[in-house]
C-alpha positions in Angstrom: 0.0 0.0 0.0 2.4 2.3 1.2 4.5 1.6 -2.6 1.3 2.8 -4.6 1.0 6.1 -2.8 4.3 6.4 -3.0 4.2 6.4 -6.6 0.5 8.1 -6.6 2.8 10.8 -5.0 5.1 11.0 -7.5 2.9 11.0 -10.5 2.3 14.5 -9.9 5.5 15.7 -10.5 4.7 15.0 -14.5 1.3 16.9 -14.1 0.3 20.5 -14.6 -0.6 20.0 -11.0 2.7 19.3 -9.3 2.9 22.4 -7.3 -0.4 22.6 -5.6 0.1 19.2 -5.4 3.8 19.7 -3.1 1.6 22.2 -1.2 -1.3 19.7 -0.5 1.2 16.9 0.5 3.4 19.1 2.7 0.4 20.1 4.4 -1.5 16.8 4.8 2.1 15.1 5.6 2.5 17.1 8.6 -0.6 16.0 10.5 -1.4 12.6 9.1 -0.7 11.6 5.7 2.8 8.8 5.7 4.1 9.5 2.3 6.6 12.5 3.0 6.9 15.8 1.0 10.7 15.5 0.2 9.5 12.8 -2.4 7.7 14.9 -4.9 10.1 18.4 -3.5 12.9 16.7 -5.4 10.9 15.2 -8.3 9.5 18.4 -8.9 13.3 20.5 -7.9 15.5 18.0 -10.2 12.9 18.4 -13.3 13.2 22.7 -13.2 16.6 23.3 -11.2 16.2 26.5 -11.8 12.9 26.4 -9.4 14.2 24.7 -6.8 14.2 26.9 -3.9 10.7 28.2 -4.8 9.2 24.3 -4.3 11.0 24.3 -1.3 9.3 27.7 -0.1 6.0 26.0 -1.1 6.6 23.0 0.6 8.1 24.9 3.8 4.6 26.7 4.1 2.3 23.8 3.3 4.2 22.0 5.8 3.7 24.4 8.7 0.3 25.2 8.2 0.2 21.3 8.6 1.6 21.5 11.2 -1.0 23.9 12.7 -4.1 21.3 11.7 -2.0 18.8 13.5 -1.6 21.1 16.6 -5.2 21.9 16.7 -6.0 18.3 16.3 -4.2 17.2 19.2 -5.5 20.4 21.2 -9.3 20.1 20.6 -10.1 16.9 18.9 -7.5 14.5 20.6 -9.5 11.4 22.0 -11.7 11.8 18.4 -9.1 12.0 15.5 -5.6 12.3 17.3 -5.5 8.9 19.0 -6.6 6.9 16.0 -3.3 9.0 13.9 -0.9 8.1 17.2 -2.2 4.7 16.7 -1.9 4.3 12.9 1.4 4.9 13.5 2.2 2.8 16.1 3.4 5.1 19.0 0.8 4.9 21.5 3.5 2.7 23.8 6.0 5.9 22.9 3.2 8.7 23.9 4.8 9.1 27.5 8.3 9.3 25.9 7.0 12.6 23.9 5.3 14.3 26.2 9.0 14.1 28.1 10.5 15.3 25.6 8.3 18.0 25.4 8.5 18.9 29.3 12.1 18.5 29.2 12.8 20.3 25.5 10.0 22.0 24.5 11.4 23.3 21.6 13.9 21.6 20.6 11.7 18.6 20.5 9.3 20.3 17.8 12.6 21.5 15.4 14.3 18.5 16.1 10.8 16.0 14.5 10.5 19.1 12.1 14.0 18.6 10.6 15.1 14.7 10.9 13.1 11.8 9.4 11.2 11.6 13.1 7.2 11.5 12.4 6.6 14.8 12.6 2.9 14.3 12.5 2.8 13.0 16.0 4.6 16.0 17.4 2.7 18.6 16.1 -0.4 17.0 17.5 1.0 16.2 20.7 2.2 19.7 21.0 -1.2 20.2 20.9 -2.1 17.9 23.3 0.2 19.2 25.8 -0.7 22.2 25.2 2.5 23.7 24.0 2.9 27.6 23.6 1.8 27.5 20.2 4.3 31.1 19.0 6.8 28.4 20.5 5.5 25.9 18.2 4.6 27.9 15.3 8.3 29.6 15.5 10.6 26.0 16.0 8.4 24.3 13.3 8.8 27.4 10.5 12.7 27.3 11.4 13.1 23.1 11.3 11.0 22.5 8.4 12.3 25.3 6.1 15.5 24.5 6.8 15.1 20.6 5.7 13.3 21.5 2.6 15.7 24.7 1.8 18.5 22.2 2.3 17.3 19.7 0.0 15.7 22.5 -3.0 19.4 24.4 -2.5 21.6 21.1 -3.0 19.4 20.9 -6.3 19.3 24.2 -7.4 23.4 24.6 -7.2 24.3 21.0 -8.2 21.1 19.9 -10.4 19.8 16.6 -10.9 23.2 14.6 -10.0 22.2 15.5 -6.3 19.6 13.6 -6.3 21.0 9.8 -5.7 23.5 11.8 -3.0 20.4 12.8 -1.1 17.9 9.8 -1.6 21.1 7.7 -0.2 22.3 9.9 3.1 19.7 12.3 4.0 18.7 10.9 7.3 22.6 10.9 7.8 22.2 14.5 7.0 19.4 15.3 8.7 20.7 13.9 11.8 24.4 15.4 11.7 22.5 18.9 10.9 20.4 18.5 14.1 23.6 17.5 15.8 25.2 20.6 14.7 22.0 22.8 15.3 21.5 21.8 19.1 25.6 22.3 19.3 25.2 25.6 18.1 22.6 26.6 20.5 24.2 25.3 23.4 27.2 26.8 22.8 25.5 30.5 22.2 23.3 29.6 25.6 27.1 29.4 26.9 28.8 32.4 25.8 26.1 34.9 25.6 
């Protein structure tokens, strides 16, 4: 199943289509849908190379206002819709484990899902359902999921298609050295300034 939408997904990247389409799957991506956006971002980047960084705009904003659905899901409509997404996805034993995360990181737990392959889905709508400071939420998920899909659209758009087997092969290597480097960086402003 998961195969066919994968391809369904793709398929638009040959359609007239393909960009309302990146914006539609970025946004349904970040609150339930499994197939992610970065699929179609680079089908769409590697055919215009010269468009690149504009997909990845488009798929940065789709994804956040996602993320918002996903937030207000897990804020008003929890027990009704939120628990059966949680479930699909088979973290109900790992529910506990976010919302420590969240008490402990806050932040940082929302950029780090936003940014590495971690289901991102679940976090927006736990943030929800924890009731995180949605500017907090709003503000870490604009900064983590622009930067994965500006990072992917800019490799494109300054290298061109011959990117593309480099990032289908190590971007959750990528993904997890950036957050690495990201939660350095902050730690080490937090100490000098």
């Amino acid at each position: 199943m998961l195969r066919r939408l994968y391809d369904w997904v793709l398929h638009w990247a040959e359609t007239p289509y393909g960009t309302w389409a990146l914006f539609l799957l970025a946004f349904a991506e970040s609150s339930f849908f499994p197939i992610p956006p970065d699929v179609l971002l680079i089908a769409l980047a590697i055919g215009a190379p010269q468009r690149a960084l504009r997909f990845a705009f488009i798929c940065s904003i789709g994804s956040v206002l996602g993320g918002c659905l996903g937030y207000i899901i897990g804020w008003q409509f929890m027990a009704a819709v939120g628990e059966r997404i949680v479930d699909f996805y088979g973290l109900n034993a790992k529910w506990e484990t976010i919302r420590a995360l969240y008490t402990r990181y806050d932040a940082w737990a929302v950029g780090i899902a936003g940014f590495t392959p971690i289901p991102y889905k679940v976090f927006t709508i736990s943030a929800g359902a924890f009731q995180i400071h949605f500017g907090v939420f709003f503000l870490a998920s604009l900064v983590s999921r622009s930067a994965r899909f500006f990072l992917v659209g800019g490799l494109i758009y300054r290298f061109g298609p011959t990117i593309k087997a480099f990032i289908d092969r190590y971007f959750n290597t990528l993904a997890v050295a950036f957050a690495v480097l990201l939660i350095a960086g902050f730690i080490l402003v937090k100490q000098f300034f």
